[in-house]
Coordinates of C-alpha atoms in Angstrom, one line a residue:
X1 CA 3.4 20.7 21.7
X2 CA 6.4 18.6 22.6
X3 CA 6.4 17.2 19.0
X4 CA 6.2 20.6 17.3
X5 CA 8.9 22.0 19.6
X6 CA 11.2 19.1 18.5
X7 CA 10.4 19.7 14.9
X8 CA 11.2 23.4 15.2
X9 CA 14.4 22.5 17.0
X10 CA 15.4 20.1 14.2
X11 CA 14.7 22.4 11.3
X12 CA 15.9 25.7 12.8
X13 CA 19.5 24.6 12.6
X14 CA 19.0 23.5 9.0
X15 CA 17.4 26.8 8.1
X16 CA 20.2 28.7 9.8
X17 CA 22.8 26.9 7.6
X18 CA 21.1 27.7 4.2
X19 CA 23.1 30.8 3.5
X20 CA 26.5 29.4 4.5
X21 CA 29.3 27.8 2.5
X22 CA 29.0 24.6 4.5
X23 CA 28.5 21.5 2.3
X24 CA 25.6 19.2 3.2
X25 CA 25.9 16.5 0.6
X26 CA 28.0 15.7 -2.5
X27 CA 24.8 16.1 -4.6
X28 CA 24.4 19.8 -3.9
X29 CA 27.3 21.0 -6.1
X30 CA 26.2 18.7 -8.9
X31 CA 22.8 20.3 -8.9
X32 CA 24.3 23.8 -8.7
X33 CA 26.7 23.3 -11.7
X34 CA 23.9 21.9 -13.8
X35 CA 21.6 24.7 -12.8
X36 CA 24.2 27.1 -14.2
X37 CA 24.2 25.2 -17.5
X38 CA 20.4 25.2 -17.7
X39 CA 20.1 29.0 -17.6
X40 CA 23.1 29.6 -19.8
X41 CA 25.6 31.0 -17.2
X42 CA 28.0 28.3 -18.4
X43 CA 28.3 27.4 -22.0
X44 CA 28.2 23.7 -21.6
X45 CA 25.5 21.0 -22.4
X46 CA 23.0 20.2 -19.7
X47 CA 23.2 16.6 -21.0
X48 CA 26.7 15.7 -22.1
X49 CA 27.4 12.5 -24.1
X50 CA 27.6 9.8 -21.3
X51 CA 30.0 7.7 -23.3
X52 CA 33.6 8.6 -22.2
X53 CA 32.4 11.6 -20.3
X54 CA 33.4 12.8 -16.9
X55 CA 30.1 14.5 -16.2
X56 CA 26.7 12.8 -16.2
X57 CA 23.1 14.0 -15.8
X58 CA 20.6 11.3 -15.0
X59 CA 17.8 13.6 -13.8
X60 CA 15.0 15.2 -15.8
X61 CA 15.6 18.8 -16.7
X62 CA 12.9 20.9 -15.0
X63 CA 14.6 21.2 -11.5
X64 CA 17.7 22.6 -13.1
X65 CA 15.7 25.4 -14.6
X66 CA 13.9 26.2 -11.4
X67 CA 17.1 26.2 -9.3
X68 CA 19.0 28.0 -12.1
X69 CA 16.4 30.7 -12.4
X70 CA 16.3 31.5 -8.7
X71 CA 20.1 31.1 -8.4
X72 CA 20.5 33.6 -11.2
X73 CA 18.5 36.1 -9.2
X74 CA 20.2 35.6 -5.8
X75 CA 23.6 34.8 -7.1
X76 CA 24.1 31.3 -5.6
X77 CA 22.7 28.0 -7.1
X78 CA 23.3 26.0 -3.9
X79 CA 21.4 28.5 -1.8
X80 CA 18.6 28.7 -4.4
X81 CA 18.2 24.9 -4.3
X82 CA 18.1 24.9 -0.5
X83 CA 15.4 27.5 -0.4
X84 CA 13.3 25.7 -3.0
X85 CA 13.7 22.4 -1.2
X86 CA 12.6 23.9 2.1
X87 CA 9.6 25.6 0.6
X88 CA 8.6 22.4 -1.2
X89 CA 8.9 20.4 2.1
X90 CA 6.7 22.9 3.9
X91 CA 4.3 22.9 1.0
X92 CA 4.1 19.1 1.1
X93 CA 3.4 19.3 4.8
X94 CA 0.5 21.6 4.2
X95 CA -0.9 19.3 1.5
X96 CA -0.7 16.3 3.9
X97 CA -3.0 18.3 6.2
X98 CA -5.3 19.2 3.3
X99 CA -5.5 15.7 1.9
X100 CA -6.4 14.2 5.3
X101 CA -9.4 16.6 5.5
X102 CA -10.3 16.0 1.9
X103 CA -10.3 12.2 2.4
X104 CA -12.8 12.5 5.2
X105 CA -10.6 13.2 8.3
X106 CA -11.1 15.9 10.9
X107 CA -8.8 18.6 12.2
X108 CA -7.4 16.5 15.0
X109 CA -6.5 13.7 12.7
X110 CA -5.0 16.2 10.2
X111 CA -2.9 17.8 12.9
X112 CA -1.6 14.4 14.0
X113 CA -0.9 13.5 10.4
X114 CA 1.2 16.5 9.6
X115 CA 3.0 16.3 13.0
X116 CA 3.9 12.7 12.1
X117 CA 5.1 13.8 8.6
X118 CA 7.1 16.8 10.0
X119 CA 8.6 14.9 12.9
X120 CA 9.6 11.8 10.9
X121 CA 11.1 13.8 8.0
X122 CA 13.0 16.2 10.2
X123 CA 14.2 13.5 12.5
X124 CA 14.9 10.4 10.5
X125 CA 15.5 12.2 7.2
X126 CA 17.1 15.2 8.8
X127 CA 19.8 15.8 6.2
X128 CA 17.3 16.3 3.4
X129 CA 15.7 19.4 5.0
X130 CA 16.8 22.5 3.1
X131 CA 19.2 20.5 1.0
X132 CA 19.8 21.4 -2.6
X133 CA 18.0 18.4 -4.0
X134 CA 14.9 18.3 -6.2
X135 CA 13.1 15.4 -4.4
X136 CA 10.7 17.5 -2.2
X137 CA 9.8 19.7 -5.2
X138 CA 8.7 16.6 -7.2
X139 CA 6.6 15.3 -4.2
X140 CA 5.0 18.7 -3.8
X141 CA 3.8 18.9 -7.4
X142 CA 2.3 15.4 -7.3
X143 CA 0.6 16.0 -4.0
X144 CA -0.8 19.2 -5.3
X145 CA -2.2 17.2 -8.2
X146 CA -3.8 14.6 -5.9
X147 CA -5.4 17.4 -3.8
X148 CA -7.2 18.6 -6.9
X149 CA -9.0 15.3 -7.5
X150 CA -9.2 13.3 -4.3
X151 CA -12.5 14.8 -3.3
X152 CA -14.1 15.8 -6.6
X153 CA -13.3 14.4 -10.1
X154 CA -14.2 16.5 -13.1
X155 CA -12.6 16.8 -16.6
X156 CA -10.9 20.1 -15.8
X157 CA -9.6 18.8 -12.4
X158 CA -8.2 15.6 -13.9
X159 CA -6.4 17.6 -16.6
X160 CA -4.9 20.0 -14.1
X161 CA -3.9 17.1 -11.8
X162 CA -2.3 15.3 -14.7
X163 CA -0.3 18.5 -15.5
X164 CA 0.9 18.6 -11.8
X165 CA 2.0 14.9 -12.0
X166 CA 3.8 15.5 -15.3
X167 CA 5.6 18.5 -13.7
X168 CA 6.6 16.3 -10.8
X169 CA 7.9 13.6 -13.1
X170 CA 10.0 16.2 -15.0
X171 CA 11.6 17.2 -11.7
X172 CA 12.3 13.6 -10.5
X173 CA 11.4 10.7 -12.7
X174 CA 11.5 7.8 -10.2
X175 CA 8.3 8.7 -8.2
X176 CA 6.1 6.0 -9.4
X177 CA 4.0 4.8 -6.5
X178 CA 1.5 7.7 -6.4
X179 CA 0.9 8.0 -10.1
X180 CA 0.2 4.2 -10.4
X181 CA -2.1 4.2 -7.3
X182 CA -4.1 7.2 -8.7
X183 CA -4.4 5.6 -12.1
X184 CA -5.9 2.5 -10.6
X185 CA -8.2 4.5 -8.3
X186 CA -9.5 6.6 -11.2
X187 CA -10.4 3.4 -13.1
X188 CA -12.4 2.2 -10.1
X189 CA -14.3 5.5 -9.9
X190 CA -14.8 6.6 -13.5
X191 CA -13.4 4.8 -16.6
X192 CA -13.8 7.8 -18.9
X193 CA -11.9 10.1 -16.6
X194 CA -9.3 7.4 -16.1
X195 CA -8.8 7.2 -19.9
X196 CA -8.5 11.0 -20.0
X197 CA -5.9 10.8 -17.2
X198 CA -3.9 8.2 -19.1
X199 CA -4.1 10.2 -22.4
X200 CA -3.0 13.4 -20.7
X201 CA -0.1 11.7 -18.9
X202 CA 1.2 9.8 -21.9
X203 CA 0.9 12.7 -24.3
X204 CA 2.4 15.1 -21.8
X205 CA 5.4 12.9 -21.3
X206 CA 5.9 12.4 -25.0
X207 CA 5.5 16.1 -25.8
X208 CA 8.0 17.0 -23.0
X209 CA 10.5 14.5 -24.2
X210 CA 10.2 15.6 -27.8
X211 CA 10.5 19.3 -26.7
X212 CA 13.5 18.8 -24.5
X213 CA 15.2 16.5 -27.0
X214 CA 14.9 19.0 -29.7
X215 CA 16.1 21.8 -27.3
X216 CA 19.3 19.9 -26.6
X217 CA 19.6 18.7 -30.2
X218 CA 20.8 15.3 -29.0
X219 CA 19.6 11.9 -27.7
X220 CA 21.9 12.2 -24.6
X221 CA 19.1 13.1 -22.2
X222 CA 17.1 9.9 -22.8
X223 CA 20.3 7.8 -22.9
X224 CA 21.7 9.1 -19.6
X225 CA 18.4 9.0 -17.7
X226 CA 17.1 5.6 -18.9
X227 CA 20.5 3.9 -19.3
X228 CA 22.3 5.4 -16.4
X229 CA 25.3 3.4 -15.2
X230 CA 24.3 2.9 -11.6
X231 CA 25.5 -0.1 -9.7
X232 CA 22.6 -2.1 -8.4
X233 CA 23.3 -4.9 -6.0
X234 CA 21.3 -7.2 -3.7
X235 CA 24.0 -6.7 -1.1
X236 CA 22.2 -3.5 -0.2
X237 CA 18.9 -5.3 0.5
X238 CA 19.5 -5.6 4.3
X239 CA 20.1 -1.8 4.5
X240 CA 16.9 -1.2 2.5
X241 CA 14.9 -3.5 4.7
X242 CA 16.4 -1.8 7.8
X243 CA 15.0 1.5 6.7
X244 CA 11.5 0.0 6.8
X245 CA 11.7 -0.5 10.6
X246 CA 10.4 3.0 11.3
X247 CA 7.2 2.2 9.3
X248 CA 6.3 -1.0 11.1
X249 CA 4.1 0.6 13.9
X250 CA 2.4 2.7 11.3
X251 CA 1.6 -0.3 9.1
X252 CA 0.2 -2.2 12.1
X253 CA -2.0 0.8 13.0
X254 CA -3.2 1.2 9.4
X255 CA -4.1 -2.4 8.8
X256 CA -7.4 -2.6 10.7
X257 CA -8.7 0.7 9.3
X258 CA -7.9 -0.4 5.7
X259 CA -9.5 -3.8 6.2
X260 CA -12.6 -2.2 7.7
X261 CA -12.9 0.2 4.7
X262 CA -12.6 -2.6 2.2
X263 CA -15.2 -4.7 3.9
X264 CA -17.8 -2.2 4.9
X265 CA -18.3 0.2 2.0
X266 CA -15.5 -0.5 -0.5
X267 CA -14.0 2.9 0.3
X268 CA -12.1 3.6 -3.0
X269 CA -10.0 6.4 -1.4
X270 CA -8.8 3.9 1.3
X271 CA -8.0 1.4 -1.5
X272 CA -6.0 4.1 -3.3
X273 CA -4.1 5.1 -0.1
X274 CA -3.4 1.4 0.6
X275 CA -2.1 0.9 -2.9
X276 CA 0.0 4.0 -2.6
X277 CA 1.6 2.8 0.7
X278 CA 2.3 -0.7 -0.7
X279 CA 3.7 0.5 -4.0
X280 CA 5.9 3.0 -2.2
X281 CA 7.4 0.2 -0.1
X282 CA 8.1 -1.9 -3.2
X283 CA 9.7 0.9 -5.2
X284 CA 11.6 2.2 -2.1
X285 CA 13.2 -1.2 -1.5
X286 CA 14.0 -1.7 -5.2
X287 CA 15.5 1.8 -5.6
X288 CA 17.6 1.3 -2.4
X289 CA 19.4 -1.5 -4.2
X290 CA 21.2 1.2 -6.2
X291 CA 24.4 2.8 -4.9
X292 CA 24.0 6.4 -3.8
X293 CA 20.3 6.0 -3.1
X294 CA 19.5 7.2 0.4
X295 CA 16.4 7.1 2.5
X296 CA 14.8 9.6 0.1
X297 CA 13.6 6.4 -1.6
X298 CA 11.0 6.1 1.2
X299 CA 9.6 9.7 1.2
X300 CA 6.5 8.4 -0.6
X301 CA 6.1 5.8 2.1
X302 CA 6.2 8.5 4.8
X303 CA 3.6 10.6 2.9
X304 CA 1.3 7.7 2.4
X305 CA 1.4 6.6 6.1
X306 CA 1.1 10.2 7.3
X307 CA -2.2 10.6 5.5
X308 CA -3.5 7.1 6.6
X309 CA -2.5 7.8 10.2
X310 CA -4.3 11.2 10.1
X311 CA -7.5 9.3 9.0
X312 CA -7.0 6.7 11.8
X313 CA -7.0 9.5 14.4
X314 CA -10.0 11.1 12.7
X315 CA -12.1 8.1 13.6
X316 CA -13.7 8.1 17.0
X317 CA -11.5 6.3 19.5
X318 CA -13.6 4.2 22.0
X319 CA -11.7 5.8 25.0
X320 CA -8.8 7.8 26.1
X321 CA -6.6 4.7 26.6
X322 CA -7.1 3.6 23.0
X323 CA -6.2 7.1 21.8
X324 CA -3.0 7.2 23.9
X325 CA -2.0 3.7 22.9
X326 CA -2.4 4.6 19.2
X327 CA -0.4 7.8 19.6
X328 CA 2.4 6.0 21.4
X329 CA 2.5 3.4 18.6
X330 CA 2.5 6.0 15.8
X331 CA 5.4 7.9 17.3
X332 CA 7.2 4.9 18.8
X333 CA 10.2 4.9 16.5
X334 CA 11.0 8.5 17.6
X335 CA 10.3 7.8 21.3
X336 CA 12.5 4.6 21.2
X337 CA 15.5 6.3 19.6
X338 CA 15.4 9.9 20.7
X339 CA 17.7 9.3 23.7
X340 CA 20.4 7.9 21.4
X341 CA 19.9 9.7 18.1
X342 CA 18.7 13.2 19.0
X343 CA 21.9 14.3 20.9
X344 CA 23.9 13.1 17.9
X345 CA 21.8 15.0 15.5
X346 CA 22.0 18.2 17.5
X347 CA 25.7 17.8 18.2
X348 CA 26.4 17.4 14.5
X349 CA 24.5 20.6 13.7
X350 CA 26.3 22.4 16.5
X351 CA 29.6 21.4 15.0
X352 CA 28.6 22.5 11.6
X353 CA 27.6 25.9 13.0
X354 CA 31.2 26.3 14.4
X355 CA 32.8 25.3 11.1
X356 CA 31.6 28.3 9.0
X357 CA 34.9 30.2 9.1
X358 CA 36.8 27.0 8.5
X359 CA 34.9 26.3 5.2
X360 CA 35.2 29.9 4.1
X361 CA 39.0 29.7 4.6
X362 CA 39.2 26.5 2.5
X363 CA 37.1 28.1 -0.3
X364 CA 39.3 31.2 -0.3
X365 CA 42.4 28.9 -0.6
X366 CA 41.0 26.9 -3.4
X367 CA 39.8 30.1 -5.2
X368 CA 43.4 31.3 -5.2
X369 CA 44.8 28.1 -6.8
X370 CA 46.0 28.9 -10.3
X371 CA 45.7 25.3 -11.7
X372 CA 42.4 23.6 -12.5
X373 CA 40.8 22.2 -9.4
X374 CA 38.6 19.1 -9.1
X375 CA 36.6 18.5 -5.8
X376 CA 35.0 15.3 -4.9
X377 CA 32.4 17.4 -2.9
X378 CA 31.7 19.7 -5.9
X379 CA 30.0 22.6 -4.1
X380 CA 33.4 23.5 -2.6
X381 CA 34.7 24.0 -6.2
X382 CA 31.5 25.8 -7.1
X383 CA 31.8 28.3 -4.3
X384 CA 35.5 28.8 -5.2
X385 CA 34.5 29.7 -8.8
X386 CA 36.1 26.7 -10.4
X387 CA 34.9 25.0 -13.5
X388 CA 33.0 21.7 -13.3
X389 CA 35.5 19.1 -14.5
X390 CA 34.5 15.8 -12.8
X391 CA 31.3 14.3 -11.5
X392 CA 32.9 12.1 -8.9
X393 CA 29.9 10.0 -8.0
X394 CA 28.5 9.2 -11.4
X395 CA 31.9 8.7 -13.0
X396 CA 32.7 6.3 -10.1
X397 CA 29.6 4.4 -10.9
X398 CA 30.5 4.2 -14.5
X399 CA 34.0 2.9 -13.7
X400 CA 32.6 0.2 -11.5
X401 CA 30.4 -0.8 -14.4
X402 CA 33.5 -1.1 -16.7
X403 CA 34.2 2.4 -18.0
X404 CA 37.8 3.4 -18.7
X405 CA 39.9 5.4 -16.2
X406 CA 41.7 7.1 -19.1
X407 CA 39.5 10.2 -19.3
X408 CA 40.3 10.9 -15.7
X409 CA 44.0 10.3 -16.3
X410 CA 43.9 12.9 -19.1
X411 CA 41.8 15.4 -17.0
X412 CA 44.3 15.5 -14.0
X413 CA 47.5 15.4 -16.0
X414 CA 47.0 17.3 -19.3
X415 CA 47.4 20.0 -20.4
X416 CA 48.2 21.4 -16.9
X417 CA 48.3 19.2 -13.8
X418 CA 45.2 19.6 -11.8
X419 CA 44.8 20.1 -8.1
X420 CA 42.5 17.6 -6.4
X421 CA 40.5 18.4 -3.3
X422 CA 39.4 15.5 -1.1
X423 CA 36.6 16.4 1.3
X424 CA 35.3 14.2 4.1
X425 CA 32.0 15.6 5.5
X426 CA 30.3 12.4 6.7
X427 CA 31.1 8.8 7.2
X428 CA 28.1 8.1 4.9
X429 CA 29.7 9.9 2.0
X430 CA 31.1 7.7 -0.7
X431 CA 34.8 7.2 -0.6
X432 CA 35.3 6.9 -4.4
X433 CA 38.0 4.4 -3.6
X434 CA 38.8 3.3 -7.2
X435 CA 39.2 6.9 -8.3
X436 CA 41.4 8.0 -5.4
X437 CA 43.6 4.9 -5.9
X438 CA 44.2 5.9 -9.5
X439 CA 44.7 9.6 -8.6
X440 CA 47.1 8.9 -5.8
X441 CA 49.2 6.6 -8.1
X442 CA 50.5 9.7 -9.8
X443 CA 53.2 11.8 -8.3
X444 CA 51.6 14.3 -6.0
X445 CA 52.0 16.5 -2.9
X446 CA 49.4 16.6 -0.1
X447 CA 48.5 19.5 2.0
X448 CA 45.9 19.5 4.8
X449 CA 43.6 22.5 4.7
X450 CA 41.3 21.6 7.5
X451 CA 40.2 18.5 9.5
X452 CA 37.8 17.8 6.6
X453 CA 39.9 18.8 3.5
X454 CA 43.0 17.6 1.9
X455 CA 44.5 19.4 -1.2
X456 CA 46.4 17.1 -3.5
X457 CA 48.6 18.8 -6.0
X458 CA 49.5 16.7 -9.0
X459 CA 53.1 16.9 -10.0
X460 CA 53.8 17.0 -13.8
X461 CA 55.6 14.1 -15.3
X462 CA 59.3 14.7 -16.2
X463 CA 59.8 15.5 -19.8
X464 CA 62.1 13.1 -21.7
X465 CA 65.1 14.6 -23.5

């Protein structure tokens, strides 16, 4: 009960902020603008030419149509993405419960498994709850596919599961751990069904790529997704490994159960879950080496360990002491950090609640600006009704990989000097240092609109006689 009260406390504030003009993350506006392009509200390509461009799209297309469709109905793409993200997170929670039961667990274990998932994700991954980002939608689709085949494998179920996994991949393309684990698991169980699974997966991906490529009449989708100019550095390895700390107690708990399953009966489902967990750790660490990658790289790890933990508590504990010891170990990362982290999280949410009018005033001021406006946190410009002119993060990555600054020079000076809006919403947000150094090297005037926002008006160069 204490755990669920804490979960409700953590998500209630996020839910209350869905229909506000308070920015959560610089990614929200990017998804909103591309959602408009997907459904034709803005006549611009969903996948611009990445060479020399100021706007990039390194995600598969499906999420933009989902967000765009709902956004068209309710009138706000950011709000639409937040709603879909929240629904997908709740759906994933429900599938964790279902999968524990399907894998042989009981209701007690299933309840502990979903509590672990809900508490860890709303506590450690708090900012991703109800955020306009497609990650949870992709996880939901793949988990739905797994629930179709984990207990019973037939031709029709494998086909439907493959379609669910393909759908997830068309929402977010870097979720690899579960598809690989399921592929190996199917080969252990039934080679013919495994070949059907592979055939469906490969043909589905090729058909989807061919269809979307012909739809956009360009090769830019594949070029930007597969050759995205993201900075990858081993300097981020300590940060990636630090994010694994919360999973250490779960890994220790899981080890005896998995070893027992391997030795006693060769439990193929346990082997699949173990492979899922290990692969998720590997890909999570690798993806975390890229700039801009947050702890969402370890969502698959949380899902895998939540299911495994549910199965651990489904086995009969020898006595009450063993049960309590295991429960403390499973929730130890939360128990050990709650005194320090929980007040900070709640205080941050409280401050956001008090900033609603402040952000509305900023957006009203930007909307009234006559010149083109470029925001580094792009949902501010989106809510102000301004055109999308610069993808700060991805262009920043391209510049760090050697791209020219000249396109940005042209964008802010010609034909009419632009107004730049610099927003600081979190210490974790990128500073875009190289871009701001170049921008501020031009003549400009600065006006502070709020504690978070500076408006930087570019001054046109003097004309030579």
